[in-house]
Tab-separated table of C-alpha atoms in Angstrom:
chain	number	residue	atom	x	y	z
A	17	MET	CA	132.751	127.191	74.718
A	18	LYS	CA	130.647	124.776	72.951
A	19	ILE	CA	133.566	122.412	72.610
A	20	LEU	CA	134.251	122.636	76.201
A	21	THR	CA	130.492	121.960	77.107
A	22	VAL	CA	130.457	118.673	74.745
A	23	ALA	CA	133.939	117.552	76.422
A	24	ALA	CA	132.468	118.094	79.927
A	25	ARG	CA	129.370	116.058	78.971
A	26	ARG	CA	131.461	113.267	77.410
A	27	PHE	CA	133.615	113.190	80.394
A	28	SER	CA	130.735	112.898	82.794
A	29	GLN	CA	129.400	109.960	81.008
A	30	LEU	CA	132.724	107.979	81.300
A	31	PRO	CA	132.864	105.253	83.820
A	32	ARG	CA	134.066	106.377	87.293
A	33	GLN	CA	137.330	104.621	87.255
A	34	HIS	CA	138.100	106.230	83.784
A	35	ARG	CA	137.102	109.640	85.099
A	36	ILE	CA	139.191	109.359	88.278
A	37	ALA	CA	142.197	108.274	86.005
A	38	LEU	CA	141.783	111.114	83.645
A	39	ALA	CA	141.398	113.652	86.581
A	40	SER	CA	144.507	112.308	88.146
A	41	THR	CA	146.498	112.481	84.872
A	42	SER	CA	145.283	116.126	84.423
A	43	LEU	CA	146.582	117.073	87.822
A	44	LEU	CA	150.012	115.616	87.173
A	45	VAL	CA	150.278	117.381	83.800
A	46	ALA	CA	149.210	120.692	85.274
A	47	ALA	CA	151.670	120.297	88.012
A	48	ALA	CA	154.439	119.565	85.633
A	49	LEU	CA	153.611	122.349	83.627
A	50	VAL	CA	153.536	124.815	86.703
A	51	TRP	CA	156.995	123.373	88.190
A	52	GLN	CA	159.845	124.840	86.251
A	53	PRO	CA	163.413	123.580	87.342
A	54	ASN	CA	165.680	126.671	88.011
A	55	ILE	CA	168.609	125.960	85.567
A	56	HIS	CA	170.146	129.424	85.964
A	57	SER	CA	171.433	130.713	89.343
A	58	PRO	CA	170.661	134.395	89.703
A	59	SER	CA	171.997	136.266	92.637
A	60	HIS	CA	170.135	135.765	96.062
A	61	GLY	CA	167.215	138.162	96.465
A	62	SER	CA	166.965	139.284	92.862
A	63	ARG	CA	163.702	139.671	90.975
A	64	ALA	CA	164.239	136.578	88.896
A	65	ASP	CA	164.551	134.453	91.983
A	66	SER	CA	161.422	135.887	93.341
A	67	ASP	CA	159.448	135.295	90.066
A	68	SER	CA	160.700	131.707	89.992
A	69	ARG	CA	159.318	130.999	93.322
A	70	ARG	CA	155.963	132.490	92.792
A	71	GLU	CA	153.136	130.173	94.021
A	72	VAL	CA	150.483	129.140	91.411
A	73	GLN	CA	146.877	127.809	92.833
A	74	ILE	CA	145.401	124.826	91.033
A	75	VAL	CA	141.699	125.062	91.073
A	76	THR	CA	140.265	121.623	91.090
A	77	ASP	CA	136.730	122.074	92.132
A	78	ASP	CA	135.336	121.074	88.599
A	79	VAL	CA	137.597	118.101	88.611
A	80	ILE	CA	136.313	116.997	92.060
A	81	SER	CA	132.651	117.727	91.134
A	82	LEU	CA	132.972	115.450	87.902
A	83	SER	CA	134.408	112.641	89.859
A	84	GLU	CA	131.667	112.534	92.506
A	85	GLN	CA	130.578	108.976	93.370
A	86	ASN	CA	127.266	109.269	91.442
A	87	SER	CA	126.182	105.825	90.538
A	88	GLU	CA	124.696	106.937	87.145
A	89	PRO	CA	126.190	109.383	84.747
A	90	LEU	CA	124.850	112.805	85.679
A	91	GLY	CA	123.501	113.761	82.254
A	92	VAL	CA	121.382	110.501	82.096
A	93	VAL	CA	117.846	110.921	83.420
A	94	LEU	CA	115.120	108.080	83.063
A	95	ASP	CA	112.154	109.496	81.283
A	96	PRO	CA	109.173	109.104	83.567
A	97	GLU	CA	107.028	109.157	80.325
A	98	ASP	CA	108.820	106.133	79.015
A	99	PRO	CA	106.134	103.491	78.327
A	100	ASP	CA	108.608	100.839	79.877
A	101	PHE	CA	108.277	102.795	83.294
A	102	GLN	CA	104.534	103.077	83.230
A	103	ILE	CA	102.265	101.082	85.521
A	104	PRO	CA	99.119	100.013	83.700
A	105	LYS	CA	96.063	101.677	85.096
A	106	ASP	CA	92.544	100.359	85.267
A	107	GLU	CA	89.409	102.375	84.949
A	108	LEU	CA	89.129	103.535	88.541
A	109	GLU	CA	92.877	104.889	88.532
A	110	GLN	CA	92.191	106.644	85.345
A	111	GLN	CA	89.093	108.257	86.559
A	112	LEU	CA	90.904	109.447	89.888
A	113	ASP	CA	93.898	110.701	87.663
A	114	GLN	CA	91.419	112.854	85.659
A	115	ALA	CA	90.072	114.633	88.896
A	116	THR	CA	92.022	117.686	89.575
A	117	ASP	CA	91.431	118.020	93.529
A	118	ILE	CA	92.967	114.941	94.735
A	119	ALA	CA	94.710	115.692	97.864
A	120	HIS	CA	98.029	114.491	99.428
A	121	VAL	CA	98.613	114.613	103.183
A	122	HIS	CA	101.612	114.611	105.408
A	123	ARG	CA	101.965	114.840	109.029
A	124	VAL	CA	105.028	116.818	110.332
A	125	ALA	CA	107.583	114.706	112.105
A	126	SER	CA	110.147	115.931	114.844
A	127	GLY	CA	112.791	118.234	113.264
A	128	GLU	CA	111.264	118.429	109.869
A	129	THR	CA	111.250	121.674	107.883
A	130	LEU	CA	109.132	122.865	104.990
A	131	GLY	CA	112.029	122.428	102.594
A	132	GLU	CA	112.592	118.811	103.719
A	133	ILE	CA	108.998	118.110	103.175
A	134	PHE	CA	108.996	119.503	99.720
A	135	THR	CA	112.113	117.539	98.926
A	136	GLN	CA	110.752	114.204	100.171
A	137	TYR	CA	107.751	114.506	97.769
A	138	ALA	CA	109.747	116.052	94.952
A	139	LEU	CA	107.530	119.385	95.075
A	140	PRO	CA	108.672	122.424	93.178
A	141	LEU	CA	110.929	124.383	95.316
A	142	ALA	CA	109.892	127.558	93.221
A	143	ASP	CA	106.408	127.208	94.702
A	144	MET	CA	107.606	126.879	98.110
A	145	TYR	CA	109.529	130.206	97.766
A	146	ARG	CA	106.471	131.882	96.462
A	147	LEU	CA	104.401	130.532	99.341
A	148	ILE	CA	106.990	131.938	101.667
A	149	GLU	CA	106.812	135.366	99.936
A	150	VAL	CA	102.948	135.313	100.468
A	151	ASP	CA	103.265	134.314	104.175
A	152	LYS	CA	106.474	133.906	105.998
A	153	SER	CA	104.787	132.149	108.870
A	154	ILE	CA	104.247	129.029	106.612
A	155	GLN	CA	107.766	127.818	107.509
A	156	PHE	CA	106.759	127.602	111.231
A	157	LEU	CA	105.710	123.934	111.648
A	158	ARG	CA	104.922	121.968	114.700
A	159	VAL	CA	105.119	118.144	115.103
A	160	GLY	CA	101.720	116.339	114.276
A	161	GLN	CA	100.575	119.268	112.085
A	162	ALA	CA	98.681	117.892	108.935
A	163	ILE	CA	100.047	119.667	105.553
A	164	GLU	CA	97.512	118.736	102.735
A	165	TRP	CA	98.128	119.899	99.074
A	166	SER	CA	96.786	119.139	95.617
A	167	LEU	CA	98.724	119.589	92.246
A	168	ASP	CA	97.643	120.817	88.877
A	169	GLU	CA	98.210	119.243	85.519
A	170	ASP	CA	101.709	120.755	85.343
A	171	GLY	CA	102.938	119.415	88.752
A	172	ARG	CA	102.567	122.864	90.489
A	173	ILE	CA	100.978	123.184	93.824
A	174	ASN	CA	97.397	124.239	93.252
A	175	GLU	CA	96.160	124.291	96.791
A	176	LEU	CA	98.006	123.852	100.122
A	177	SER	CA	96.713	123.843	103.667
A	178	ILE	CA	98.260	123.578	107.177
A	179	GLU	CA	96.151	122.636	110.039
A	180	ARG	CA	97.374	124.751	112.941
A	181	SER	CA	94.882	123.522	115.433
A	182	PRO	CA	91.507	121.843	115.355
A	183	LYS	CA	89.802	125.335	114.915
A	184	LEU	CA	92.474	127.079	112.616
A	185	THR	CA	93.738	126.193	109.234
A	186	ASP	CA	96.118	128.228	106.932
A	187	THR	CA	95.067	127.821	103.279
A	188	TYR	CA	97.052	128.896	100.222
A	189	VAL	CA	95.406	128.923	96.728
A	190	LEU	CA	97.013	129.386	93.383
A	191	SER	CA	95.496	132.219	91.272
A	192	PRO	CA	96.470	133.852	87.888
A	193	THR	CA	98.378	136.458	89.927
A	194	GLY	CA	100.011	134.126	92.314
A	195	TYR	CA	99.255	132.394	95.599
A	196	THR	CA	96.845	134.002	97.939
A	197	HIS	CA	96.712	133.191	101.744
A	198	GLN	CA	93.852	132.990	104.118
A	199	GLU	CA	93.316	131.901	107.752
A	200	VAL	CA	90.206	129.791	107.917
A	201	GLU	CA	88.703	129.490	111.349
A	202	ARG	CA	86.261	126.663	112.202
A	203	THR	CA	83.561	128.256	114.194
A	204	GLY	CA	80.694	125.970	113.455
A	205	GLU	CA	79.587	122.598	114.905
A	206	PHE	CA	80.656	119.090	113.618
A	207	LYS	CA	78.230	116.427	112.970
A	208	PRO	CA	78.207	113.121	111.343
A	209	VAL	CA	76.611	112.944	107.855
A	210	ARG	CA	75.901	109.626	106.250
A	211	LEU	CA	75.735	108.993	102.524
A	212	THR	CA	74.499	105.799	100.831
A	213	GLY	CA	74.604	104.268	97.313
A	214	ARG	CA	74.384	101.279	95.136
A	215	VAL	CA	76.907	100.312	92.615
A	216	SER	CA	75.245	100.469	89.276
A	217	GLY	CA	78.294	100.887	86.865
A	218	SER	CA	81.721	101.647	88.316
A	219	PHE	CA	82.138	102.378	92.049
A	220	TYR	CA	83.721	105.821	91.226
A	221	GLN	CA	80.541	106.845	89.405
A	222	SER	CA	78.162	105.540	91.939
A	223	ALA	CA	80.201	107.201	94.774
A	224	ARG	CA	80.090	110.497	92.921
A	225	ALA	CA	76.353	110.100	92.458
A	226	ALA	CA	76.143	109.466	96.106
A	227	GLY	CA	77.803	112.889	96.897
A	228	LEU	CA	81.358	111.928	97.421
A	229	SER	CA	84.124	114.163	96.142
A	230	PRO	CA	87.130	112.594	94.309
A	231	THR	CA	89.404	113.175	97.294
A	232	GLN	CA	86.997	111.343	99.443
A	233	ILE	CA	86.816	108.403	97.011
A	234	GLN	CA	90.602	108.361	97.075
A	235	THR	CA	90.628	108.126	100.808
A	236	LEU	CA	88.196	105.198	100.541
A	237	VAL	CA	90.083	103.400	97.842
A	238	LYS	CA	93.399	103.815	99.796
A	239	ALA	CA	91.745	102.684	103.190
A	240	LEU	CA	90.505	99.374	101.661
A	241	GLN	CA	93.239	98.693	99.001
A	242	TRP	CA	94.476	95.588	100.813
A	243	ARG	CA	91.090	94.384	102.060
A	244	PHE	CA	88.832	95.088	99.179
A	245	ASP	CA	89.645	96.463	95.828
A	246	LEU	CA	86.986	98.840	95.051
A	247	GLY	CA	88.099	99.043	91.290
A	248	LYS	CA	88.436	95.292	90.526
A	249	ASP	CA	86.152	93.748	93.144
A	250	ALA	CA	83.160	96.174	93.218
A	251	ARG	CA	80.182	94.507	91.351
A	252	LYS	CA	76.802	95.893	90.172
A	253	GLY	CA	74.236	95.814	93.099
A	254	ASP	CA	76.805	96.259	95.879
A	255	ARG	CA	75.697	98.592	98.575
A	256	PHE	CA	77.539	101.028	100.627
A	257	ALA	CA	77.099	103.534	103.398
A	258	ILE	CA	79.717	106.205	104.421
A	259	THR	CA	79.907	108.491	107.496
A	260	LEU	CA	81.450	111.908	106.895
A	261	GLU	CA	82.263	114.465	109.684
A	262	ARG	CA	81.073	117.797	108.441
A	263	GLU	CA	81.165	121.397	109.855
A	264	PHE	CA	77.847	123.249	110.026
A	265	ILE	CA	77.587	126.966	110.494
A	266	ASP	CA	74.084	128.473	111.122
A	267	GLY	CA	72.693	125.135	110.036
A	268	LYS	CA	74.639	125.058	106.632
A	269	ALA	CA	77.273	122.501	105.834
A	270	VAL	CA	80.696	124.107	105.188
A	271	GLY	CA	83.378	122.238	103.099
A	272	GLN	CA	83.485	118.667	101.869
A	273	GLY	CA	83.997	116.881	105.307
A	274	GLU	CA	86.334	114.077	106.334
A	275	VAL	CA	85.648	110.377	105.772
A	276	LYS	CA	85.152	108.651	109.096
A	277	ALA	CA	83.866	105.203	108.450
A	278	LEU	CA	82.461	102.951	105.654
A	279	TYR	CA	80.461	99.901	105.497
A	280	TYR	CA	80.480	98.013	102.290
A	281	LEU	CA	78.206	94.875	101.112
A	282	ASN	CA	79.560	92.817	98.373
A	283	GLY	CA	77.057	89.887	98.262
A	284	SER	CA	77.729	88.115	101.454
A	285	ASN	CA	80.941	89.851	101.935
A	286	GLU	CA	81.025	92.585	104.700
A	287	VAL	CA	83.709	95.286	104.742
A	288	PHE	CA	83.951	97.780	107.624
A	289	ALA	CA	86.537	100.412	108.167
A	290	MET	CA	86.817	103.221	110.753
A	291	ARG	CA	89.318	106.075	111.136
A	292	TYR	CA	91.132	106.311	114.488
A	293	ASP	CA	92.731	109.460	116.159
A	294	ASP	CA	95.957	108.782	114.242
A	295	GLY	CA	94.108	109.159	110.879
A	296	GLU	CA	94.487	105.733	109.974
A	297	PHE	CA	91.734	103.236	109.145
A	298	TYR	CA	91.177	99.930	111.094
A	299	ASP	CA	88.548	97.167	111.067
A	300	GLU	CA	86.055	96.801	113.873
A	301	ASP	CA	88.494	94.888	116.019
A	302	GLY	CA	91.079	97.559	115.799
A	303	ARG	CA	93.356	95.625	113.308
A	304	SER	CA	95.070	98.041	110.874
A	305	LEU	CA	93.990	97.806	107.240
A	306	ASN	CA	97.299	98.817	105.872
A	307	ARG	CA	100.178	96.535	104.783
A	308	ALA	CA	103.701	97.594	105.935
A	309	LEU	CA	106.519	98.807	103.625
A	310	ASN	CA	110.186	98.388	104.456
A	311	ARG	CA	112.538	101.247	103.814
A	312	TYR	CA	115.550	99.285	102.516
A	313	PRO	CA	115.349	96.682	99.658
A	314	THR	CA	118.374	94.571	101.004
A	315	GLN	CA	118.962	92.654	104.203
A	316	LYS	CA	122.426	94.269	104.900
A	317	ARG	CA	122.561	98.122	105.053
A	318	PHE	CA	124.711	99.385	102.242
A	319	ARG	CA	126.506	102.768	101.822
A	320	ILE	CA	124.228	105.309	99.788
A	321	SER	CA	126.408	106.231	96.817
A	322	SER	CA	123.781	108.723	95.521
A	323	SER	CA	120.743	110.072	97.288
A	324	PHE	CA	117.295	111.067	96.196
A	325	ASP	CA	117.517	114.604	94.740
A	326	PRO	CA	114.770	115.684	92.313
A	327	HIS	CA	116.552	119.124	92.069
A	328	ARG	CA	120.112	117.872	91.353
A	329	LYS	CA	122.071	119.992	88.940
A	330	HIS	CA	125.054	119.004	86.725
A	331	PRO	CA	128.259	120.718	88.292
A	332	ILE	CA	129.304	122.010	84.717
A	333	THR	CA	126.222	122.559	82.620
A	334	HIS	CA	124.122	123.476	85.678
A	335	ARG	CA	121.162	121.962	84.066
A	336	VAL	CA	118.760	120.034	86.460
A	337	SER	CA	119.603	116.318	86.376
A	338	PRO	CA	117.185	114.849	88.817
A	339	HIS	CA	117.928	111.607	90.687
A	340	ASN	CA	114.488	109.992	91.447
A	341	GLY	CA	115.830	107.252	93.575
A	342	THR	CA	118.384	106.061	96.151
A	343	ASP	CA	121.492	104.190	95.096
A	344	PHE	CA	123.206	101.579	97.321
A	345	ALA	CA	126.825	100.630	96.710
A	346	THR	CA	126.065	96.832	96.459
A	347	PRO	CA	128.575	94.273	95.129
A	348	ILE	CA	127.254	92.334	92.077
A	349	GLY	CA	125.119	89.556	93.174
A	350	THR	CA	123.782	90.962	96.333
A	351	PRO	CA	120.155	89.666	96.981
A	352	VAL	CA	117.358	92.339	96.343
A	353	LEU	CA	114.463	91.935	98.416
A	354	ALA	CA	110.726	93.184	97.797
A	355	THR	CA	110.032	96.027	100.302
A	356	GLY	CA	106.386	95.095	100.658
A	357	ASP	CA	103.691	92.720	99.475
A	358	GLY	CA	102.710	93.348	95.840
A	359	VAL	CA	102.395	92.222	92.324
A	360	VAL	CA	105.242	92.346	89.811
A	361	VAL	CA	104.104	94.492	86.755
A	362	LYS	CA	107.440	94.802	85.103
A	363	ALA	CA	110.342	92.507	84.820
A	364	GLN	CA	112.473	93.277	81.683
A	365	LYS	CA	115.476	94.936	80.178
A	366	HIS	CA	116.139	98.687	79.256
A	367	PRO	CA	119.045	100.590	77.636
A	368	LEU	CA	119.305	103.047	80.644
A	369	ALA	CA	117.939	100.984	83.583
A	370	GLY	CA	119.394	97.534	82.651
A	371	ASN	CA	117.492	94.754	84.038
A	372	PHE	CA	114.778	96.077	86.221
A	373	ILE	CA	111.635	95.119	88.228
A	374	MET	CA	108.472	97.249	89.113
A	375	ILE	CA	106.250	96.070	91.901
A	376	LYS	CA	102.797	97.531	92.617
A	377	HIS	CA	101.801	97.652	96.267
A	378	GLY	CA	98.115	98.065	96.516
A	379	ARG	CA	96.933	101.147	94.826
A	380	GLU	CA	99.030	103.929	96.629
A	381	TYR	CA	102.530	102.697	96.493
A	382	SER	CA	105.000	101.127	93.861
A	383	THR	CA	108.647	100.363	93.694
A	384	ARG	CA	111.400	100.197	91.216
A	385	TYR	CA	114.622	98.170	91.218
A	386	LEU	CA	117.258	98.964	88.486
A	387	HIS	CA	120.728	97.747	87.120
A	388	LEU	CA	120.075	94.177	88.350
A	389	SER	CA	122.425	91.392	87.149
A	390	LYS	CA	119.587	88.680	87.428
A	391	ILE	CA	115.735	88.845	87.718
A	392	LEU	CA	114.298	86.037	89.719
A	393	VAL	CA	110.524	86.969	89.383
A	394	LYS	CA	108.088	87.219	86.511
A	395	LYS	CA	105.472	89.747	85.413
A	396	GLY	CA	102.159	89.036	87.215
A	397	GLN	CA	103.931	87.155	90.140
A	398	LYS	CA	102.569	88.033	93.640
A	399	VAL	CA	105.419	88.681	96.158
A	400	ARG	CA	105.495	89.125	99.898
A	401	MET	CA	107.641	91.525	101.853
A	402	GLY	CA	111.241	90.219	102.064
A	403	ASP	CA	110.937	87.901	99.114
A	404	ARG	CA	114.111	87.615	97.098
A	405	ILE	CA	113.221	89.143	93.679
A	406	ALA	CA	116.632	89.658	91.878
A	407	LEU	CA	120.454	90.004	92.278
A	408	SER	CA	122.079	93.593	92.087
A	409	GLY	CA	124.428	94.347	89.236
A	410	ASN	CA	125.866	97.041	86.818
A	411	THR	CA	123.578	96.566	83.901
A	412	GLY	CA	122.383	99.585	81.742
A	413	ARG	CA	123.934	103.132	82.028
A	414	SER	CA	125.785	102.741	85.323
A	415	THR	CA	129.179	103.970	86.560
A	416	GLY	CA	129.694	100.909	89.014
A	417	PRO	CA	127.899	98.191	90.609
A	418	HIS	CA	124.999	99.444	92.657
A	419	LEU	CA	121.189	99.004	93.207
A	420	HIS	CA	118.996	101.893	92.170
A	421	TYR	CA	115.788	101.852	94.367
A	422	GLU	CA	112.812	104.001	93.711
A	423	LEU	CA	109.618	104.426	95.889
A	424	LEU	CA	106.573	106.011	94.053
A	425	LYS	CA	103.382	107.328	95.809
A	426	TYR	CA	100.445	107.609	93.228
A	427	ASN	CA	102.966	107.267	90.542
A	428	ARG	CA	105.167	110.301	91.740
A	429	ALA	CA	108.670	109.545	92.951
A	430	VAL	CA	109.320	110.359	96.639
A	431	ASN	CA	112.210	109.863	98.925
A	432	ALA	CA	112.255	106.439	100.237
A	433	MET	CA	114.620	107.099	103.067
A	434	LYS	CA	112.558	109.982	104.472
A	435	VAL	CA	108.763	109.854	103.776
A	436	PRO	CA	106.501	108.241	106.329
A	437	LEU	CA	105.964	104.571	105.487
A	438	PRO	CA	102.647	102.743	105.970
A	439	GLN	CA	102.706	100.457	109.047
A	440	ALA	CA	100.404	97.584	110.007
A	441	GLU	CA	100.216	98.117	113.839
A	442	PRO	CA	96.775	97.813	115.338
A	443	VAL	CA	95.098	100.282	117.664
A	444	PRO	CA	97.308	100.591	120.810
A	445	ASN	CA	96.158	98.131	123.668
A	446	LYS	CA	95.165	100.832	126.057
A	447	ALA	CA	92.710	102.499	123.557
A	448	ARG	CA	91.470	99.041	121.786
A	449	SER	CA	88.420	98.495	124.045
A	450	GLY	CA	87.135	101.946	123.576
A	451	TYR	CA	87.786	101.915	119.805
A	452	ARG	CA	85.853	98.615	119.586
A	453	ASN	CA	82.890	100.077	121.425
A	454	LEU	CA	82.782	103.155	118.976
A	455	ALA	CA	83.216	101.030	115.879
A	456	SER	CA	80.468	98.582	116.962
A	457	ARG	CA	77.976	101.584	117.335
A	458	GLU	CA	79.328	103.185	114.055
A	459	ARG	CA	78.670	99.718	112.204
A	460	GLN	CA	75.033	99.627	113.416
A	461	ASN	CA	74.437	103.208	112.467
A	462	LEU	CA	75.762	102.560	108.955
A	463	LEU	CA	73.936	99.236	108.680
A	464	ALA	CA	70.495	100.971	109.617
A	465	VAL	CA	70.915	103.400	106.722
A	466	MET	CA	72.148	100.950	104.188
A	467	PRO	CA	70.040	100.861	101.041
A	468	GLY	CA	67.583	97.842	100.925
């Protein structure tokens, strides 16, 4: 059995052309062994005649499985802990990484199921099944509902909530005995609460001292990532004021509250951001603070030869062999384009990935481009969406010419073909005038409480 397992592993690591040739040869040999020419001439209807014409079924499932058009050998998995694939983190990112209650949010799109959402973000399917055992109604999702979750140090879902309506939220919490479910009904009154502070060391520590949670700080960092870097650009003496919307029951605040607006003073530089009804942040004139990302890293749409599948199993060993990217069947020399504005943080060679590039897009997203034939950018170089950064190839551990593309959100691989991508559209025209009036009043309220 061990010999068969080793043989299967060696077979799966062969180039695709060799695997197809071997599989074809094996089928021909098997057919030759099964087919026996009848050199005798027994009488018609005899038992010997019946035996010689017996049909033999050839099972080829394993052969077909092994010759699937995966662009990389199934047994090869890029180690996410490999230093070559790590994006350097500054102090702010390290502080946020150490916080255990950082939340991730997804809004349900038309036709999405709970399983599809878990797969998009590479969340453990075992956790999903345990959640369903606790409450089967968790599977019933409606378009626009917000799903929020946080992960523990092992990557398991620590808490998950589904906002069923403005008043009702389903919450699930991991305990030593498993998940618990509770329906939380909002019966209180929602009021704005304004927190203020002055940067004395890092922004993170100053915001914590002002009363903000790590999740709220993450929200601010994400909202301003393209306009003002709260890690690199914040200076001692900077002042800030933040509006939270909090629920009050019998005069007591409940929960952390949601960040609604921010006013930040960095010397003579003023930064304002306010959340609109769609959950995104805009400036005082209603312009988006986001930078958009494209879904495809090439100008032409190529066939997907291997899809994103964090739960993929080897057909012979049945071991999980995750594929954390999307492979496009691109001919060698196809121009590879940056899918968004960013900074090149890696541009080098790797035994498995071949020539590869990593680009950091703000503080939330990053992208990887593997198996390139030629790199056209350098580490530290700034790129814009659509810039030509490389030519696709067949370098590293690859079974044929292709481009392996990865999208990471907060350093965790997600399905680039499915997850919602940031857009940079302004507040809709019909609502912009009303938004500007609200933003002007909110800016004045924050400026009034700003520390002197």
